PDB file of C-alpha atoms in Angstrom:
ATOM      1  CA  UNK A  30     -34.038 -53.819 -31.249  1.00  0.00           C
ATOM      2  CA  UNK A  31     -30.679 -52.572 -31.316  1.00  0.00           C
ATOM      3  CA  UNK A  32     -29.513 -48.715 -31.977  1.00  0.00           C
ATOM      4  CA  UNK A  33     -27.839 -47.550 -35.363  1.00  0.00           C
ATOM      5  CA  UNK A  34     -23.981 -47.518 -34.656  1.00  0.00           C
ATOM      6  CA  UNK A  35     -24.033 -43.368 -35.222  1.00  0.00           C
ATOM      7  CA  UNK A  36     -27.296 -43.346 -32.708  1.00  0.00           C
ATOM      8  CA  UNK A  37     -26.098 -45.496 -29.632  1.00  0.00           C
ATOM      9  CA  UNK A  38     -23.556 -42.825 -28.278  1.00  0.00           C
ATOM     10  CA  UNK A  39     -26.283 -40.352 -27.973  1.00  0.00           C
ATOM     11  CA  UNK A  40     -29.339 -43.007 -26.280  1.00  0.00           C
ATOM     12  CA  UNK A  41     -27.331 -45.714 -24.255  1.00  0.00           C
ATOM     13  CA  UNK A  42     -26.739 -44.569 -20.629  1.00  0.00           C
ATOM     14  CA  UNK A  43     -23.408 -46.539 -19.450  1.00  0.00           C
ATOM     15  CA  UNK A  44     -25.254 -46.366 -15.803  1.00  0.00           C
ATOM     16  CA  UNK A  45     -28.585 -46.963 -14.605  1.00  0.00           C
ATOM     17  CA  UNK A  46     -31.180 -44.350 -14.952  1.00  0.00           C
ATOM     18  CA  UNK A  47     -31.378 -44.722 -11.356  1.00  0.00           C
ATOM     19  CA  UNK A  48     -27.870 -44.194 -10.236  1.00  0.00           C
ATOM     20  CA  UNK A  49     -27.672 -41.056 -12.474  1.00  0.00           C
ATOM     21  CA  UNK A  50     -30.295 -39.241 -10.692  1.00  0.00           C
ATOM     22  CA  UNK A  51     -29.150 -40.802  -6.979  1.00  0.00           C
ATOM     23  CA  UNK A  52     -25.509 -39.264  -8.256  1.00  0.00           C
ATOM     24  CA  UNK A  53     -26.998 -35.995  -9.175  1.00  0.00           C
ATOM     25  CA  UNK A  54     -29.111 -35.453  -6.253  1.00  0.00           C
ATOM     26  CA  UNK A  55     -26.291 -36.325  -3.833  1.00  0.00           C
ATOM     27  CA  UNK A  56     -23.682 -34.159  -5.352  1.00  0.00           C
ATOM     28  CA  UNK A  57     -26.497 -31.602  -5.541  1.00  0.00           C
ATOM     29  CA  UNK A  58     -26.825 -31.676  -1.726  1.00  0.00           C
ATOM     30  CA  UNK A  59     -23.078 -32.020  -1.339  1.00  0.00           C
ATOM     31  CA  UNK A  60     -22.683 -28.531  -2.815  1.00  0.00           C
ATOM     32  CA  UNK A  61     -25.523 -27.713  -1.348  1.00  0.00           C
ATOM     33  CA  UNK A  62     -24.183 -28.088   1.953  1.00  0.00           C
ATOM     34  CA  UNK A  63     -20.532 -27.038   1.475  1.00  0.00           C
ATOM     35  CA  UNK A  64     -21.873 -23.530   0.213  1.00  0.00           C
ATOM     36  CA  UNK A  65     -24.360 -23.147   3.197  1.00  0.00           C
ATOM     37  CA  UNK A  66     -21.395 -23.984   5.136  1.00  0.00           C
ATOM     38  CA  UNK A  67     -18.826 -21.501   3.256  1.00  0.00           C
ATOM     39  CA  UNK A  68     -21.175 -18.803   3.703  1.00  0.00           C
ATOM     40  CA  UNK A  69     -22.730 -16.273   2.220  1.00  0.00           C
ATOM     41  CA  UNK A  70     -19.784 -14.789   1.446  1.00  0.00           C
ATOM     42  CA  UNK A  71     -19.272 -16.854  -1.793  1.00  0.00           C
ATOM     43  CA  UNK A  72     -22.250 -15.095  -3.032  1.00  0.00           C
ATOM     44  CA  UNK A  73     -21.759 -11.707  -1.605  1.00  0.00           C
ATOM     45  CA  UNK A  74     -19.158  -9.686  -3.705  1.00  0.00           C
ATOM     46  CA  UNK A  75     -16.961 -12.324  -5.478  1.00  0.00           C
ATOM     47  CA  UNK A  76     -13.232 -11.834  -5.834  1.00  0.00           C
ATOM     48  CA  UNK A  77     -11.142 -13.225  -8.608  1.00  0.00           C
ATOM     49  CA  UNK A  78     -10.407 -16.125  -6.152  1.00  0.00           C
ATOM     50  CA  UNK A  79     -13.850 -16.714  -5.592  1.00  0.00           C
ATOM     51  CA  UNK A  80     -15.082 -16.732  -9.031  1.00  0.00           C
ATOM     52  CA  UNK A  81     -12.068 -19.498 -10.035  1.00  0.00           C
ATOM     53  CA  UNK A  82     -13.712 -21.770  -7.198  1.00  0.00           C
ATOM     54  CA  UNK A  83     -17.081 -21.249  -8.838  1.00  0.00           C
ATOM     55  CA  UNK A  84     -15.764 -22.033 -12.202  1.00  0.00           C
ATOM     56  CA  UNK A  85     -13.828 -24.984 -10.917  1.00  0.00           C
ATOM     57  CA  UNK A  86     -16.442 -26.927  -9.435  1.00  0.00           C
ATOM     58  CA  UNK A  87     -18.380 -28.073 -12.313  1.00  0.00           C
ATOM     59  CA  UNK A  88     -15.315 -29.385 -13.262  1.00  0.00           C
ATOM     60  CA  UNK A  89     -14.130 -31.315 -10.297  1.00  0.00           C
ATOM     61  CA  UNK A  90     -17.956 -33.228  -9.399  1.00  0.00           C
ATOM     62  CA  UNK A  91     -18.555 -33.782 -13.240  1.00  0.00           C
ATOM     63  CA  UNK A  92     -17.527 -37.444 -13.051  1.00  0.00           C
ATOM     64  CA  UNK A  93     -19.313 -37.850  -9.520  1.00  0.00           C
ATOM     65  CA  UNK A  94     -22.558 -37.228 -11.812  1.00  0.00           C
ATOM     66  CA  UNK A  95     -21.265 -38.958 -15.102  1.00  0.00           C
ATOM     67  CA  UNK A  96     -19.685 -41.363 -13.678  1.00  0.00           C
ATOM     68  CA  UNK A  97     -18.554 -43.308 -16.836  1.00  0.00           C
ATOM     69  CA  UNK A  98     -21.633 -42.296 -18.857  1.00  0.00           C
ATOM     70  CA  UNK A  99     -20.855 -40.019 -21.657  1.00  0.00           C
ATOM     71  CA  UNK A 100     -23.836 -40.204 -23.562  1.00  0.00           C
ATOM     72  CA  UNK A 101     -26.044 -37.780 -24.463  1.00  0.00           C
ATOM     73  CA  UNK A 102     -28.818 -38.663 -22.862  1.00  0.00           C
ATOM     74  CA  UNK A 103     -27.173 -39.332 -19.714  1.00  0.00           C
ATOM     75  CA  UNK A 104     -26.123 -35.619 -19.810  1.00  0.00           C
ATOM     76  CA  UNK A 105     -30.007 -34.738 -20.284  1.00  0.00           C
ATOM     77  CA  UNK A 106     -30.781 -36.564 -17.601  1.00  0.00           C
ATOM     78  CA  UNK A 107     -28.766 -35.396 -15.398  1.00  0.00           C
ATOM     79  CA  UNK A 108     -29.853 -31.712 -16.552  1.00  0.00           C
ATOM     80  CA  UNK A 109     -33.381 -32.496 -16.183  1.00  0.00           C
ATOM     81  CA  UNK A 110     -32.407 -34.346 -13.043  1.00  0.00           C
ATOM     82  CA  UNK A 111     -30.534 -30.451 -11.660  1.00  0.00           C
ATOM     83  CA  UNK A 112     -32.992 -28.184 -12.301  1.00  0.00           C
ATOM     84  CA  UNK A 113     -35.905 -30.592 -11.021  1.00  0.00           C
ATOM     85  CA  UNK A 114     -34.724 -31.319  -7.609  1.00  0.00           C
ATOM     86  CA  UNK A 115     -33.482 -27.445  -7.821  1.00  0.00           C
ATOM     87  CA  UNK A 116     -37.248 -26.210  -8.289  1.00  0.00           C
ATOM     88  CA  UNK A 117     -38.044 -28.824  -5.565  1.00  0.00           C
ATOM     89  CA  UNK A 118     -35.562 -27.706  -2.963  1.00  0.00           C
ATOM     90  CA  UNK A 119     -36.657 -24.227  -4.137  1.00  0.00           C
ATOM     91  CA  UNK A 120     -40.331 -24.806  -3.664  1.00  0.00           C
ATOM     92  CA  UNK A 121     -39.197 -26.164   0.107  1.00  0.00           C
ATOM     93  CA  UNK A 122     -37.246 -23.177   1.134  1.00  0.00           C
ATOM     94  CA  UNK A 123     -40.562 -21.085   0.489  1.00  0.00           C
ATOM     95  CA  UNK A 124     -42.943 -23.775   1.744  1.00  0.00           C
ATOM     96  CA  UNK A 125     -42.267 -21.796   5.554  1.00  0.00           C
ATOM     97  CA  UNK A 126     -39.916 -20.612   7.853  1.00  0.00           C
ATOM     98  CA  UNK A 127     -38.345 -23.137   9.221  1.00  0.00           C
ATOM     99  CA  UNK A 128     -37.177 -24.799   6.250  1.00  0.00           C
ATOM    100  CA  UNK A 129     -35.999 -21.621   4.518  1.00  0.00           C
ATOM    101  CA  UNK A 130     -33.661 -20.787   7.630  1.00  0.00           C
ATOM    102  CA  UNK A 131     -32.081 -25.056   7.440  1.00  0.00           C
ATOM    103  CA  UNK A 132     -31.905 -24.831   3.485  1.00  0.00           C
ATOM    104  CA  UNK A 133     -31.170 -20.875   2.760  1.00  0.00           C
ATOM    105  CA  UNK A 134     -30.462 -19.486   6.340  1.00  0.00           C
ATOM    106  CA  UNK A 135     -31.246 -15.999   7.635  1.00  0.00           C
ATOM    107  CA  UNK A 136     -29.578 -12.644   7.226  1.00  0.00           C
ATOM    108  CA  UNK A 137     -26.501 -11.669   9.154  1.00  0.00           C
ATOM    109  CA  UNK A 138     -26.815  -8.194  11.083  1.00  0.00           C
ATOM    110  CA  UNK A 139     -23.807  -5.651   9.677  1.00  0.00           C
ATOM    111  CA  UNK A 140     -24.511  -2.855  10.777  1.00  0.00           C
ATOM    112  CA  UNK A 141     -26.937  -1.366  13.537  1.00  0.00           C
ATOM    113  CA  UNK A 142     -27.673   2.415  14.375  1.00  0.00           C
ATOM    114  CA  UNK A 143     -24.391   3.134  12.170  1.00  0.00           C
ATOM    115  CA  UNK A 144     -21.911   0.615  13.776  1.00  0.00           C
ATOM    116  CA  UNK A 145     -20.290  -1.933  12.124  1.00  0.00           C
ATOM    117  CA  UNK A 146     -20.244  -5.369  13.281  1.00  0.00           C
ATOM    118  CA  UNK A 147     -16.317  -5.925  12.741  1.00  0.00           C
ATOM    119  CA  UNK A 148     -17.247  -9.828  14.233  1.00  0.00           C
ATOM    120  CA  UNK A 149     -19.386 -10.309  11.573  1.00  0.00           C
ATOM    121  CA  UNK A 150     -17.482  -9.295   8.690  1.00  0.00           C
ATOM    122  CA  UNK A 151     -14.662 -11.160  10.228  1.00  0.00           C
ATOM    123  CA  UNK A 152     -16.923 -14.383  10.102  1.00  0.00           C
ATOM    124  CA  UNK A 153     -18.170 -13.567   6.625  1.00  0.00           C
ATOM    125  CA  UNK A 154     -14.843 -12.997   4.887  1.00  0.00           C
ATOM    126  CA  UNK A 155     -16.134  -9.658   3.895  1.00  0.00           C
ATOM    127  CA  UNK A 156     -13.334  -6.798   4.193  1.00  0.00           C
ATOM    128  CA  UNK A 157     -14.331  -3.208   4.789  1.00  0.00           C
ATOM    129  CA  UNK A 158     -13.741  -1.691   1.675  1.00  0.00           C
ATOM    130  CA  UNK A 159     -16.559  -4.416   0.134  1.00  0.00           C
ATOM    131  CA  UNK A 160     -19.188  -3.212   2.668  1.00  0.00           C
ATOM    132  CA  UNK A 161     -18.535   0.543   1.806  1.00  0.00           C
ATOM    133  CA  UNK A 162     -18.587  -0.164  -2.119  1.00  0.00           C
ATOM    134  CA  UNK A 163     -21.629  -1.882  -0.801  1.00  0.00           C
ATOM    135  CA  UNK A 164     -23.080   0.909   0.978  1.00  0.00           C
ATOM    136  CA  UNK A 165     -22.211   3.460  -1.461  1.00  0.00           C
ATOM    137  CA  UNK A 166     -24.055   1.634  -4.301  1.00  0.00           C
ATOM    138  CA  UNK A 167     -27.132   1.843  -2.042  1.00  0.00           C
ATOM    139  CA  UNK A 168     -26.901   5.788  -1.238  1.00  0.00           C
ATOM    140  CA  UNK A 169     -24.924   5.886   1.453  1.00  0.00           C
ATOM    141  CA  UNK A 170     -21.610   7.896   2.161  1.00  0.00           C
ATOM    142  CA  UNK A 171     -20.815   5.952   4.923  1.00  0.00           C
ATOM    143  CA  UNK A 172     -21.950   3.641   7.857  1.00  0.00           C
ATOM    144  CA  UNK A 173     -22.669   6.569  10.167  1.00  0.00           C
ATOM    145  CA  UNK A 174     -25.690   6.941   7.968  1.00  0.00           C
ATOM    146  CA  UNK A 175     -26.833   3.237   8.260  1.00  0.00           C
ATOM    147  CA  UNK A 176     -29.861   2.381  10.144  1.00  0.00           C
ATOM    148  CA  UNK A 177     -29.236  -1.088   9.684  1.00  0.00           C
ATOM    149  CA  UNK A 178     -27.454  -3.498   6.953  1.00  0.00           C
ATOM    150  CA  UNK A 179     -28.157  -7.246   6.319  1.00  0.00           C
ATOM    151  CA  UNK A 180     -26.066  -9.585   4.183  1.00  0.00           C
ATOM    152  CA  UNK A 181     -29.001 -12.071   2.615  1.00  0.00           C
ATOM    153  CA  UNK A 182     -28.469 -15.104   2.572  1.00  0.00           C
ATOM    154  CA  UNK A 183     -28.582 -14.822  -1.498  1.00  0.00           C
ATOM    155  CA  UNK A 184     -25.211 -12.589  -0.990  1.00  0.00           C
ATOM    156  CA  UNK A 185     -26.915  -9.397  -1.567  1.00  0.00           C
ATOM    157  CA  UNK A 186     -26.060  -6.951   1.234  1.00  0.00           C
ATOM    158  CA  UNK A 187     -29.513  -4.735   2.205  1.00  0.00           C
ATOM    159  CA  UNK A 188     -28.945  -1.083   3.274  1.00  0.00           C
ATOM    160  CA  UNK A 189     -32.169   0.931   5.297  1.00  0.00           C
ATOM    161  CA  UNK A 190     -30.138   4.393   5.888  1.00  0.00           C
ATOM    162  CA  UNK A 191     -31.363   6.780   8.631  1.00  0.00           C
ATOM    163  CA  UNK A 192     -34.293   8.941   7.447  1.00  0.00           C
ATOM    164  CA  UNK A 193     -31.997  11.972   7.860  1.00  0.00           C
ATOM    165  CA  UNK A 194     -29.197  11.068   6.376  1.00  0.00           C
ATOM    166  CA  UNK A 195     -31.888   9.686   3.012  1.00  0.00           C
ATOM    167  CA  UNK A 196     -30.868  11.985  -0.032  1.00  0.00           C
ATOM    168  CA  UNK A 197     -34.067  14.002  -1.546  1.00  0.00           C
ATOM    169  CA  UNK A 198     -35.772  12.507  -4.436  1.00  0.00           C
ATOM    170  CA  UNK A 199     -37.388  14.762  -7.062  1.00  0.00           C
ATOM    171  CA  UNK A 200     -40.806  14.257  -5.338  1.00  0.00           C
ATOM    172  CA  UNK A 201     -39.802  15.226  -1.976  1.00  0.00           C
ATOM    173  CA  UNK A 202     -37.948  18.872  -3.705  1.00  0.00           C
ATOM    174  CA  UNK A 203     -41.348  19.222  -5.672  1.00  0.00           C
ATOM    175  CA  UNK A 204     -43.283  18.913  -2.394  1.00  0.00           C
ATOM    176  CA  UNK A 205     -41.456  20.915  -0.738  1.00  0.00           C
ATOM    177  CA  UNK A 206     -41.627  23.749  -3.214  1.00  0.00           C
ATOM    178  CA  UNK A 207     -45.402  23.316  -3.267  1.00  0.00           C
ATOM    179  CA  UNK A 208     -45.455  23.465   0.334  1.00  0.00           C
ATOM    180  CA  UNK A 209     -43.109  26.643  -0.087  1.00  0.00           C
ATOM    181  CA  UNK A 210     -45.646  28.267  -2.724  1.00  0.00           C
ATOM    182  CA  UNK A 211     -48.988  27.872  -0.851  1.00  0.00           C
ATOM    183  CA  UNK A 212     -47.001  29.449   2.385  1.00  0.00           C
ATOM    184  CA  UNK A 213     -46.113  32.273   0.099  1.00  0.00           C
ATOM    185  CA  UNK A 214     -49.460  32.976  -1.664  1.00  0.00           C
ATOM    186  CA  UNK A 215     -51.440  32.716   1.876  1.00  0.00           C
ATOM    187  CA  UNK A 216     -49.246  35.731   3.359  1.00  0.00           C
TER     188      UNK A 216
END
């Protein structure tokens, strides 16, 4: 049976069903790989140079997926193809340990007892004034306060601050004025 003219651009794959999805899972690992390898730093705070590398790479592995199939369905496949082996690789990283530090990788120490690891940041590409808009956004003034901060390997830096140096919720004032109340009335 052959296709309507108007219909065959949108059903007839110009490649095999199987090389699409061997060409989307290897460029999938490819990238994979060269962002484990970058760093976390391309997903910590982006700069505009950052965010054109992002934007370009779609653009520069599109025909290592398409190859020379423009067809619709060879762009659903490959779609389906992405977010498949995505939920797989996902599903792996959580399946334990060992494969979430090969396919994620672990955090990377900052700062400890309110030092900052200037050899880390170096080796992350992240520049002081990033880690203090970092810190600030997470309720601290400055890294003397820090207890300890982890960049994730999602790009998200994690701030515990020094129970002293914590700022007072509402709670803890209302506490402490009930505290203050019932020390009043039992004089």
């Amino acid at each position: 049976m052959t296709l309507p003219d108007w219909l065959a651009p949108f059903l007839t794959m110009d490649i095999s069903l199987g090389e699409k999805v061997l060409r989307t899972v290897v460029v999938y690992l490819g990238i994979a790989i060269l962002i484990r390898v970058a760093g976390k730093r391309l997903l910590a705070q982006m700069n505009s140079l950052d965010l054109v590398v992002v934007l370009l790479l779609s653009n520069v592995v599109q025909n290592s997926i398409i190859g020379p199939d423009n067809s619709v369905l060879g762009g659903m496949v490959g779609a389906v193809v992405l977010i498949g082996f995505n939920a797989g690789m996902d599903r792996l990283a959580e399946s334990s340990t060992a494969s979430r530090g090969l396919l994620v990788g672990g955090g990377t120490d900052v700062i400890t007892d309110g030092r900052v690891d200037e050899r880390a940041l170096r080796r992350l590409g992240i520049g002081r004034s990033e880690l203090e808009l970092a810190l600030r956004r997470q309720g601290a003034d400055d890294a003397s306060e820090v207890q300890h901060a982890v960049l994730q390997p999602e790009g998200e830096i994690v701030v515990t601050i020094k129970p002293g140096e914590r700022a007072a919720t509402r709670d803890d004032l209302d506490r402490a004025v009930a505290e203050l109340k019932a020390l009043i009335a039992a004089r």
